[in-house]
Short mmCIF file of C-alpha atoms and ligand atoms in Angstrom, two decimals:
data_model
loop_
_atom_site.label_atom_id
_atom_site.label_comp_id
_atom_site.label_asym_id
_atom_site.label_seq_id
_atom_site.Cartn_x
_atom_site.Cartn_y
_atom_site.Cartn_z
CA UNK A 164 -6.21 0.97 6.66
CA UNK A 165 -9.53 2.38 6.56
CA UNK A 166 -10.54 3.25 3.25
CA UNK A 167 -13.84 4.10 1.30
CA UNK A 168 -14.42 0.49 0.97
CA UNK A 169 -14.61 -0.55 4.49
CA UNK A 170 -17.99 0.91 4.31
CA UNK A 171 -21.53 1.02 2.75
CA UNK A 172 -22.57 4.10 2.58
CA UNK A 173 -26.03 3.33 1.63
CA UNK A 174 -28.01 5.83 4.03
CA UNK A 175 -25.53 7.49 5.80
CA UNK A 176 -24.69 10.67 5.74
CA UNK A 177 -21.01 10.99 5.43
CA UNK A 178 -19.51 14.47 6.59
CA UNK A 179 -16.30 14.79 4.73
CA UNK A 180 -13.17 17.15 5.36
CA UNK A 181 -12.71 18.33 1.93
CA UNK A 182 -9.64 20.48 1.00
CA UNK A 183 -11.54 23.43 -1.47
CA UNK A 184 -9.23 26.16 -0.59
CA UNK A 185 -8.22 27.42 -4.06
CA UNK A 186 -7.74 30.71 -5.34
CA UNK A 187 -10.24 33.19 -6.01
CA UNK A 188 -9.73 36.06 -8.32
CA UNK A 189 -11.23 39.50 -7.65
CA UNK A 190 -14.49 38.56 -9.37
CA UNK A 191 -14.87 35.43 -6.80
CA UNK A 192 -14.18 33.18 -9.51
CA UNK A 193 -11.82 29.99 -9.30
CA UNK A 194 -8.72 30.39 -10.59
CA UNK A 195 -7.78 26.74 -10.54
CA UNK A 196 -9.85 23.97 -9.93
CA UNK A 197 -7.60 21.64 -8.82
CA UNK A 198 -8.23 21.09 -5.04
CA UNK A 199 -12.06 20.33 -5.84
CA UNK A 200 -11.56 17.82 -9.34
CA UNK A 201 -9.30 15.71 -7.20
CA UNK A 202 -11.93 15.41 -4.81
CA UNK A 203 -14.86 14.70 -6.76
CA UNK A 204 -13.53 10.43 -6.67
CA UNK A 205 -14.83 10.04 -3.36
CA UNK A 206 -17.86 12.18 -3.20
CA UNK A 207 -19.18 10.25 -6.04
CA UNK A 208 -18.62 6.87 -4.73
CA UNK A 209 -20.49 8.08 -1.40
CA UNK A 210 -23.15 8.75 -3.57
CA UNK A 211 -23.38 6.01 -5.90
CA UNK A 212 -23.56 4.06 -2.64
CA UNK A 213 -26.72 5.86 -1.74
CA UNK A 214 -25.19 7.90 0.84
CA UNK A 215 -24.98 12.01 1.04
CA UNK A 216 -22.20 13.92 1.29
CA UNK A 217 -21.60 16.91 4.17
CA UNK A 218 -19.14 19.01 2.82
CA UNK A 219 -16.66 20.54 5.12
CA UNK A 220 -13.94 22.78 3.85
CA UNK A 221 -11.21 26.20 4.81
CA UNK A 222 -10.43 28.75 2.72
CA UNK A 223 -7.57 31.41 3.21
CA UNK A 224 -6.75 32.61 6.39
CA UNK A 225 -9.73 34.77 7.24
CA UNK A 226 -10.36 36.69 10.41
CA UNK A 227 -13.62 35.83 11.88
CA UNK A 228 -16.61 35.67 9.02
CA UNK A 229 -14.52 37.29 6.07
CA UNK A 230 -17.40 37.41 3.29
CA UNK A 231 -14.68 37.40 0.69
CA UNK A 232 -13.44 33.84 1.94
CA UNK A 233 -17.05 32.77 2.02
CA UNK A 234 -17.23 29.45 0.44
CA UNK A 235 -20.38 30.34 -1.19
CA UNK A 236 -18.16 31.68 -3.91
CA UNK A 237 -17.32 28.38 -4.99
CA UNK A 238 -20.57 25.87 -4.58
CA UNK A 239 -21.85 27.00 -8.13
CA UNK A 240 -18.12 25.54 -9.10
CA UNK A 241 -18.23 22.16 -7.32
CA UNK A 242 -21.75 21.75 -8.32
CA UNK A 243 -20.58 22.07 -11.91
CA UNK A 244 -17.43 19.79 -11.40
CA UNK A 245 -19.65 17.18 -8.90
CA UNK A 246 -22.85 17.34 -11.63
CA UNK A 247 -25.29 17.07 -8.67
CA UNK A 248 -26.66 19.97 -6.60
CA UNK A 249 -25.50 21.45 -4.13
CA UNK A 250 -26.68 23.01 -1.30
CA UNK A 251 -24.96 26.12 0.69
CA UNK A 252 -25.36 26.10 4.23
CA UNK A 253 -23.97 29.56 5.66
CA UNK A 254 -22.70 28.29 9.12
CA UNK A 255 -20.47 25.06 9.28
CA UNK A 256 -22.22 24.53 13.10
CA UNK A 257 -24.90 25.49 14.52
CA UNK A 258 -29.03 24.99 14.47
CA UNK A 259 -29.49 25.56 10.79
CA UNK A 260 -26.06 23.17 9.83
CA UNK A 261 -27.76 20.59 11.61
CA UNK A 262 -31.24 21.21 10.35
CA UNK A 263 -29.94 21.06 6.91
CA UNK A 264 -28.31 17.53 7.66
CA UNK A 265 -31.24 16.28 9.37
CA UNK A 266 -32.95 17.44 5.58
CA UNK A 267 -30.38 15.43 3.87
CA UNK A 268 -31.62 12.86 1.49
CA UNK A 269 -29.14 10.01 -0.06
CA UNK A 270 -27.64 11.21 -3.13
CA UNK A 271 -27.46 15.03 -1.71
CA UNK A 272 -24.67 17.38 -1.14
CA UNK A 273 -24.32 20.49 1.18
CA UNK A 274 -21.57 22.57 1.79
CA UNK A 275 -20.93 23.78 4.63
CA UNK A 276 -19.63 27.26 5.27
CA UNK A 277 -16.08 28.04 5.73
CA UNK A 278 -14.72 26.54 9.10
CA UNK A 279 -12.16 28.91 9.60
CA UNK A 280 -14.37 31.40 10.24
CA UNK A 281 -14.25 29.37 13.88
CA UNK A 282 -11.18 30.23 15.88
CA UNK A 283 -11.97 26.84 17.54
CA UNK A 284 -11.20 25.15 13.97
CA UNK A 285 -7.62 25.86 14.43
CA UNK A 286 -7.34 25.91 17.98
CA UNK A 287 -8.50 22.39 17.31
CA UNK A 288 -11.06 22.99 19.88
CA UNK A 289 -12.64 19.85 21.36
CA UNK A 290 -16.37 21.34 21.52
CA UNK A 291 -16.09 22.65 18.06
CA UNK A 292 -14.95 19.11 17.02
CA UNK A 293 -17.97 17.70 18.72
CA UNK A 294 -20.46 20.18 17.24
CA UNK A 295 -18.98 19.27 13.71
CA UNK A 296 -19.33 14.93 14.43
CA UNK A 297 -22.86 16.03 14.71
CA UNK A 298 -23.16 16.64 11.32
CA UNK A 299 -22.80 13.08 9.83
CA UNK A 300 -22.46 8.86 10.74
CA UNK A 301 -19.09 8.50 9.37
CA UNK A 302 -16.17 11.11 9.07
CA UNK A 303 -14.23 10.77 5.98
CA UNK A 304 -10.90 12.93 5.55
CA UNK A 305 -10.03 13.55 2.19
CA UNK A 306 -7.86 16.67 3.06
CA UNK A 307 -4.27 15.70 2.48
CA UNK A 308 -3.37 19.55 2.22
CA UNK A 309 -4.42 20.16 5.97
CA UNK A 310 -3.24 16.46 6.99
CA UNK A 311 -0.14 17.74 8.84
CA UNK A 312 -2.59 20.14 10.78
CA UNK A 313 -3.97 18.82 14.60
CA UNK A 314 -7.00 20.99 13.53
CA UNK A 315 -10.61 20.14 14.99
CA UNK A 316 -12.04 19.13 11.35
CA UNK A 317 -9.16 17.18 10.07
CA UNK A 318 -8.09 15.67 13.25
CA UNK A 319 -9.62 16.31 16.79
CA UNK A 320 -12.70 15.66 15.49
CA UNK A 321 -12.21 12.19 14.35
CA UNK A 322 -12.36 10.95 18.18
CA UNK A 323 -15.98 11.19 18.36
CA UNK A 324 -16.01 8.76 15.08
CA UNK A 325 -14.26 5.77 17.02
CA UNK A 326 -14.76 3.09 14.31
CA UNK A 327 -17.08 4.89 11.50
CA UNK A 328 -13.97 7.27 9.98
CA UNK A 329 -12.19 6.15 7.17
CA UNK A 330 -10.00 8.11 4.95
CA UNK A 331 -11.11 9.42 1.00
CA UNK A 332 -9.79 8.00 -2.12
CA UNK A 333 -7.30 10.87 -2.71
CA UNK A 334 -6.04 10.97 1.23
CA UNK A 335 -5.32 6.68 0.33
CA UNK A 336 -3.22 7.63 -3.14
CA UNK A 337 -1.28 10.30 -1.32
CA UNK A 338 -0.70 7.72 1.59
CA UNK A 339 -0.15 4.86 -0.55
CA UNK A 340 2.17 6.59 -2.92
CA UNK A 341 4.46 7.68 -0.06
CA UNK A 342 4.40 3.84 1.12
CA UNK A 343 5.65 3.26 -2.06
CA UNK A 344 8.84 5.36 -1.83
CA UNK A 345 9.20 5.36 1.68
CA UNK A 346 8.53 1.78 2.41
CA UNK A 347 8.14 -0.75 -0.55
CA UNK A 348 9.75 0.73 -3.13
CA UNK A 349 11.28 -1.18 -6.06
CA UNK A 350 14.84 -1.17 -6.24
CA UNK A 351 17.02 0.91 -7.01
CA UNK A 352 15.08 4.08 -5.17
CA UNK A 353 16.09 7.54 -6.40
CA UNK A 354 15.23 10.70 -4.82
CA UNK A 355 15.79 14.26 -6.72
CA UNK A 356 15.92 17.09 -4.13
CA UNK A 357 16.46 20.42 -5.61
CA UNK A 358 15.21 24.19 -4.93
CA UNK A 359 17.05 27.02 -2.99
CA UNK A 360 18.42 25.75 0.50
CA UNK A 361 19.85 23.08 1.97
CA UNK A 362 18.38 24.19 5.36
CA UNK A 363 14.97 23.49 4.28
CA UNK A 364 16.05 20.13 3.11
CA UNK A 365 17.50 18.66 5.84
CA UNK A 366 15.23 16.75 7.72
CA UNK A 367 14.14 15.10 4.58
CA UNK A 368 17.84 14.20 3.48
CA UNK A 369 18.46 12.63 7.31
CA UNK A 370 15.11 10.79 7.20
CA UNK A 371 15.53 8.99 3.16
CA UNK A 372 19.11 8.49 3.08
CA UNK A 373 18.09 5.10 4.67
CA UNK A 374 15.93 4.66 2.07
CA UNK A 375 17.43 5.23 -1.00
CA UNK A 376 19.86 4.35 -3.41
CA UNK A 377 20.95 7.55 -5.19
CA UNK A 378 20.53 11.05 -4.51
CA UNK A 379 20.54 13.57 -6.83
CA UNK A 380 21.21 17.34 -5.72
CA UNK A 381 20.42 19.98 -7.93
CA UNK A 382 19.31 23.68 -7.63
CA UNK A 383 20.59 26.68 -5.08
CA UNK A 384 21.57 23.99 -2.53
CA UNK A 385 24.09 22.09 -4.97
CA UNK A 386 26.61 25.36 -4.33
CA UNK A 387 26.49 24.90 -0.62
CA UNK A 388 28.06 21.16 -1.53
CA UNK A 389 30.30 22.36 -3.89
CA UNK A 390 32.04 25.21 -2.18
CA UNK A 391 32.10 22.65 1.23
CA UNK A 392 34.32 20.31 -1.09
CA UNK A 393 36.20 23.07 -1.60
CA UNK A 394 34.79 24.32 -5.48
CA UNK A 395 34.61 27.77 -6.37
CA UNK A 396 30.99 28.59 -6.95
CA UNK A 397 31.69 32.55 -7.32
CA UNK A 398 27.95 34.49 -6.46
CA UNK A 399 25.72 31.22 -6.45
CA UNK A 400 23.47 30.96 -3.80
CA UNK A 401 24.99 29.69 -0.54
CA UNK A 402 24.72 28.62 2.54
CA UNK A 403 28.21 29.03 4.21
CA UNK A 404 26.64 28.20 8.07
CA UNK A 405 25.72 24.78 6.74
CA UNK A 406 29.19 23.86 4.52
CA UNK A 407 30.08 21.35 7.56
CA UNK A 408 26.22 19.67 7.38
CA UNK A 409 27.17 19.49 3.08
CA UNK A 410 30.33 17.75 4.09
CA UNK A 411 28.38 15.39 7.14
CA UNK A 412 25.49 14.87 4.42
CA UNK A 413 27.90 13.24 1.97
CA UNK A 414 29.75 11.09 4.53
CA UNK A 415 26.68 10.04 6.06
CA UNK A 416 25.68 9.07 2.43
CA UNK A 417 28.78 6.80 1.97
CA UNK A 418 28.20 4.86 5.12
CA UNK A 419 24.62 4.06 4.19
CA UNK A 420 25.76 3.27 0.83
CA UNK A 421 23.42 6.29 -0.74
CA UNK A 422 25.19 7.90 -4.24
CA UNK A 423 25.41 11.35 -4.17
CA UNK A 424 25.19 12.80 -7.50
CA UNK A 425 25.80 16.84 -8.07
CA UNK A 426 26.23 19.15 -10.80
CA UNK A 427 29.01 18.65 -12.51
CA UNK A 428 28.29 22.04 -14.96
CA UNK A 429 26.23 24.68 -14.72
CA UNK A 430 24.20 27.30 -16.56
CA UNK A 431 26.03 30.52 -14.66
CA UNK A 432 25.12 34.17 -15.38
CA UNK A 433 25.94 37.47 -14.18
CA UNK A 434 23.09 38.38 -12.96
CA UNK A 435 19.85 37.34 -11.37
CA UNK A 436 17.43 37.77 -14.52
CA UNK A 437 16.54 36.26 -17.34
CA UNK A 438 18.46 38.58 -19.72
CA UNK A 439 21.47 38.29 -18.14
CA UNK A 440 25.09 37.05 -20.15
CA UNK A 441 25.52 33.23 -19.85
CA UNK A 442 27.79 30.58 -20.08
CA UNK A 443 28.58 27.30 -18.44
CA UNK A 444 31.04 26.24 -16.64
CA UNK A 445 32.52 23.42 -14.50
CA UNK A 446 30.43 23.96 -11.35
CA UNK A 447 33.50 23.65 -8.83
CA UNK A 448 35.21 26.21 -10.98
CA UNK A 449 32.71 29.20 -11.56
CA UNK A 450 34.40 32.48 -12.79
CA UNK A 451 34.13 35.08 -9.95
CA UNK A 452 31.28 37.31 -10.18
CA UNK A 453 28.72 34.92 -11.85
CA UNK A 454 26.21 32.72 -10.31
CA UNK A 455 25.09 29.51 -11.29
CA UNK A 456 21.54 29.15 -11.88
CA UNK A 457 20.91 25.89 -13.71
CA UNK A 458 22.45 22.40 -14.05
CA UNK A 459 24.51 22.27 -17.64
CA UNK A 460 23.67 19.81 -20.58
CA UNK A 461 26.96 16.72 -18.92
CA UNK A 462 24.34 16.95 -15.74
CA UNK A 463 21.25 16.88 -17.81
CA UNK A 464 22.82 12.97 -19.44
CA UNK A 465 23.68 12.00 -16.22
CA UNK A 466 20.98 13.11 -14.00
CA UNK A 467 18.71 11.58 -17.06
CA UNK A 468 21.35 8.22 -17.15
CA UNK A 469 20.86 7.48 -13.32
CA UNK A 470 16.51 8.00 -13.26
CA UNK A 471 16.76 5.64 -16.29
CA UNK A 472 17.84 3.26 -14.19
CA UNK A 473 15.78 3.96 -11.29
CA UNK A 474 12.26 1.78 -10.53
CA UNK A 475 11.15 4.22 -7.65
CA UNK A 476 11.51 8.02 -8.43
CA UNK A 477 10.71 10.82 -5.59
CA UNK A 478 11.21 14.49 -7.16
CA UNK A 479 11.01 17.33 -4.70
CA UNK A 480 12.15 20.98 -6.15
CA UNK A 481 13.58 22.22 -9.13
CA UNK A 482 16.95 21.93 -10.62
CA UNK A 483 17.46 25.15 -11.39
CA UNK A 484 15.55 28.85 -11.46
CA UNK A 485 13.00 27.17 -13.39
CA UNK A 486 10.65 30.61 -13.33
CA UNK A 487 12.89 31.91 -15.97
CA UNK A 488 13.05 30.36 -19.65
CA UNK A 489 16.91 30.59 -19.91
CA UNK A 490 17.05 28.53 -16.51
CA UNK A 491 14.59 26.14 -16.89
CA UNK A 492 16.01 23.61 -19.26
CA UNK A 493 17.77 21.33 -16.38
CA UNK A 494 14.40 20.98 -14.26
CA UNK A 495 12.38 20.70 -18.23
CA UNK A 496 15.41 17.80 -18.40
CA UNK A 497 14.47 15.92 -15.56
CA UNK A 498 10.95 16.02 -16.15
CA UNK A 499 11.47 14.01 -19.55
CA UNK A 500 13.83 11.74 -18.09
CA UNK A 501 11.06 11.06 -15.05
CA UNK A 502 8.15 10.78 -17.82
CA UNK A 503 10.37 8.26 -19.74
CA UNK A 504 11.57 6.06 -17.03
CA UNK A 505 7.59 6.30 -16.05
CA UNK A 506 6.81 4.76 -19.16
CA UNK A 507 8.95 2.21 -18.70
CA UNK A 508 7.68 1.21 -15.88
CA UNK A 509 9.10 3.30 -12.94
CA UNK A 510 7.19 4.97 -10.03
CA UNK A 511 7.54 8.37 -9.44
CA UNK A 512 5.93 11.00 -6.92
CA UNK A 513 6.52 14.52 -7.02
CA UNK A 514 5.27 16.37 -4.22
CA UNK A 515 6.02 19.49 -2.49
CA UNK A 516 5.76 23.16 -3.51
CA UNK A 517 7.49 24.05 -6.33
CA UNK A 518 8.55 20.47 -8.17
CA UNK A 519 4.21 20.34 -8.37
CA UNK A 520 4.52 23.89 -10.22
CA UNK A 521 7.51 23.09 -12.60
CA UNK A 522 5.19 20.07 -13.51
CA UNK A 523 2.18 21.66 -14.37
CA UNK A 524 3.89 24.55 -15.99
CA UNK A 525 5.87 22.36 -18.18
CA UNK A 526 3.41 19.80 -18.95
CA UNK A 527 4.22 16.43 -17.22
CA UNK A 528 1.89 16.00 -14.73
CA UNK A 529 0.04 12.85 -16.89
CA UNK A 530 3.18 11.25 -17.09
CA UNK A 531 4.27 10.73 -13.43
CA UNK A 532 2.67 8.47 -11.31
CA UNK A 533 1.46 10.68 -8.46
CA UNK A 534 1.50 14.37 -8.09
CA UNK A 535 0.95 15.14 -4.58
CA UNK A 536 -1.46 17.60 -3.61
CA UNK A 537 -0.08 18.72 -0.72
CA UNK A 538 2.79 21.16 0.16
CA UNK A 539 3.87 21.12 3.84
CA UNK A 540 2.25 17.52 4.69
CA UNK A 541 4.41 16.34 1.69
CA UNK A 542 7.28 17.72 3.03
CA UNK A 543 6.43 16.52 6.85
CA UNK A 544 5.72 12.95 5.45
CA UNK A 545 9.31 12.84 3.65
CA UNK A 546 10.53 14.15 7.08
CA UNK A 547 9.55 11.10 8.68
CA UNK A 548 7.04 13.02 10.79
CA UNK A 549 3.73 11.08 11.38
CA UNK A 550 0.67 13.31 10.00
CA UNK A 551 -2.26 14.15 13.19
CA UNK A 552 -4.93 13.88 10.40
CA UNK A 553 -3.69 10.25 9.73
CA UNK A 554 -3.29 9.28 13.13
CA UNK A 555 -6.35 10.05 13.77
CA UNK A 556 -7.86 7.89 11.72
CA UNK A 557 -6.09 4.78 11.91
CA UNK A 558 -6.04 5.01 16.03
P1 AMP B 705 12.30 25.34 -2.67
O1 AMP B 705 11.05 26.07 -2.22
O2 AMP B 705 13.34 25.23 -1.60
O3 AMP B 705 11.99 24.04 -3.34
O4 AMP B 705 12.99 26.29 -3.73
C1 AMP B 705 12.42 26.56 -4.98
C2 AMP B 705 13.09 27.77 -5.54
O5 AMP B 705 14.47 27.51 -5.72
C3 AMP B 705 12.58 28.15 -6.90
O6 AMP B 705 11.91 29.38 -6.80
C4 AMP B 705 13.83 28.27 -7.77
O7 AMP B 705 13.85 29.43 -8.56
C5 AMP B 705 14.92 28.35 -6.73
N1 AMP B 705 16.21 27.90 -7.27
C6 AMP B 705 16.48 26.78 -7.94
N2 AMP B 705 17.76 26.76 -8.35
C7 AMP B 705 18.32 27.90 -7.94
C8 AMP B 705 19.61 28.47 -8.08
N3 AMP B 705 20.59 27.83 -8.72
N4 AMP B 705 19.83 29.68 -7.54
C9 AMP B 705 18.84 30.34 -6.90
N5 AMP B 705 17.60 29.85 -6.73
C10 AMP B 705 17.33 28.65 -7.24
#
């Protein structure tokens, strides 16, 4: 694999796809900086080399040159979070992007401005690509957030790099810690999938039952499981198009060996809000008119029992409606029991959408392994699905 380390960057001038699309506030100021701390690792080992950095980045889904999505915004930000200068350049092709480059000195930065204000960028236009390889000796993707994307900076334009691309230091964690539950995990392999919908889960469930050991199902889509084996789940969220896929899920799970684990009680309430009554109850056996909307405390133990056993931990989506305080105590659960089998030695990646936001709200990203950065490649990389912006640089 071609990493930072396959090259010296000592005079080159290194034009990086960078993922700094974070969120702005009305004022133009970050509202979490994130996207552009994680990628600070690789822009300072270009440096230290004695090479430059060319900065290439989206943000938001602008139509044609949207000032407010104008990544000048933000270089007073990465300049603070980088500690070296940096230099905006207002178009990301173009005359003055590559007088600016031809400028460059080792140990600068520019920043090129905001490639989606090309249609071509998406279109993953092959001219566009070209234009942008002009703008440095060796391409270096660092944009795990857009990996999934056949866009001309993160993919299309790595063809005119045939041998001088590599990827960036947080592209190789994310890939590396997917190896590591995907492909050389230690023994015995868990995976937690929670979060609303079994339909959106799937693929991954068909693609890492060969993988794992155990599965544990929590969240909206444990009810669809439940009420296929014939439970009473009363107004919990459900699926009832997919109750034969529940019931072809678990079978295919016994063949391969997987353990299926489920709620066995749940935090139900008669309503959808945080101030609703509660109770809980066995979750095959909910009381008519209540929904469940948490795993109970007998999960909790045994969700907590099986990741204590576990050496290879993926977590994707919460347990329960973790946005509200009175439901958030099964996902808070399996946070600890994650952070403890961590610290016992465990690996454990939690990527995609929401399981990322449970863990920063609640405090546990330091004590995972690897918090992915990315939403929808996550997911596409659990799915099995091989990621353009990584083909493209190992081809
Ligand atoms: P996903 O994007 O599929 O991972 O789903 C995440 C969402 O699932 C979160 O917003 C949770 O509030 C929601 N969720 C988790 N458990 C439940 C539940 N028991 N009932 C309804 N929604 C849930």
């Amino acid at each position: 694999m071609r990493t930072l380390n396959t090259f010296d960057f000592k005079n080159k001038k290194a034009l990086i796809r960078v993922d700094f699309n974070v969120p702005l506030n009305a004022n133009f100021e970050v509202t979490d900086t994130t996207r552009i701390v994680a990628a600070k690792p690789t822009i300072i080992k270009i440096l230290e080399d004695g090479g430059s950095c060319v900065l290439m980045s989206h943000l938001g889904r602008p139509k044609g040159a949207e000032d407010k999505f104008s990544l000048k915004h933000i270089t007073n930000v990465v300049e603070e979070i980088i500690g070296v200068e940096v230099k905006f350049v207002s178009n990301c092709v173009g005359a003055e992007a590559e007088k600016a480059v031809a400028n460059l000195e080792p140990g600068q930065i520019i920043l090129l401005e905001n490639l989606r204000f090309h249609e071509q960028e998406k279109a993953g236009d092959r001219q566009f690509a070209e234009q942008l390889s002009k703008l440095g000796d060796i391409y270096v993707n660092d944009a795990f957030g857009t990996a999934h994307r056949a866009h001309a900076s993160t993919t299309i334009v790595a063809d005119f790099f045939p041998e001088q691309k590599c990827f960036g230091s947080l592209l190789t964690k994310e890939i590396e810690s997917i190896e590591k539950v995907m492909s050389s995990g230690e023994k015995p392999i868990t995976a937690v999938l929670g979060g609303a919908k079994v339909s959106s889960k799937i693929t991954i469930i068909d693609n890492i039952l060969d993988k794992i050991d155990h599965l544990i199902i929590g969240g909206g889509m444990a009810y669809t499981f439940a009420k296929a084996q014939g439970g009473n789940i009363g107004n919990s969220l459900v699926e009832d198009d997919k109750l034969d896929l529940a019931l072809s899920i678990l079978e295919k799970a016994k063949q391969k060996n997987v353990e299926i684990h489920l709620p066995i009680d749940t935090i139900v309430a008669d309503g959808f809000s945080n101030d609703a009554n509660t109770n809980t109850e066995l979750t095959a056996q909910i009381t008519n008119g209540w929904m469940g909307l948490d795993v109970g405390t007998q999960t909790q133990a045994h969700f907590a029992n099986v990741i204590a056993n576990s050496k290879t931990i993926l977590w994707n989506g919460p347990l329960g409606v973790f946005e509200m305080e009175n439901f958030a105590k099964g996902t808070i659960a399996l946070g600890n029991a994650i952070a403890n089998a961590t610290k016992n030695g465990a690996f454990s990646l939690v990527g995609g959408g929401d399981s990322v936001a449970a863990v920063k709200q609640f405090g546990f990203e330091n004590k995972v392994s690897y918090v992915s950065t990315g939403g929808g490649a996550m997911l596409e990389s659990l799915e099995g699905k091989t990621l353009p912006g990584i083909a493209a640089i190992l081809s």
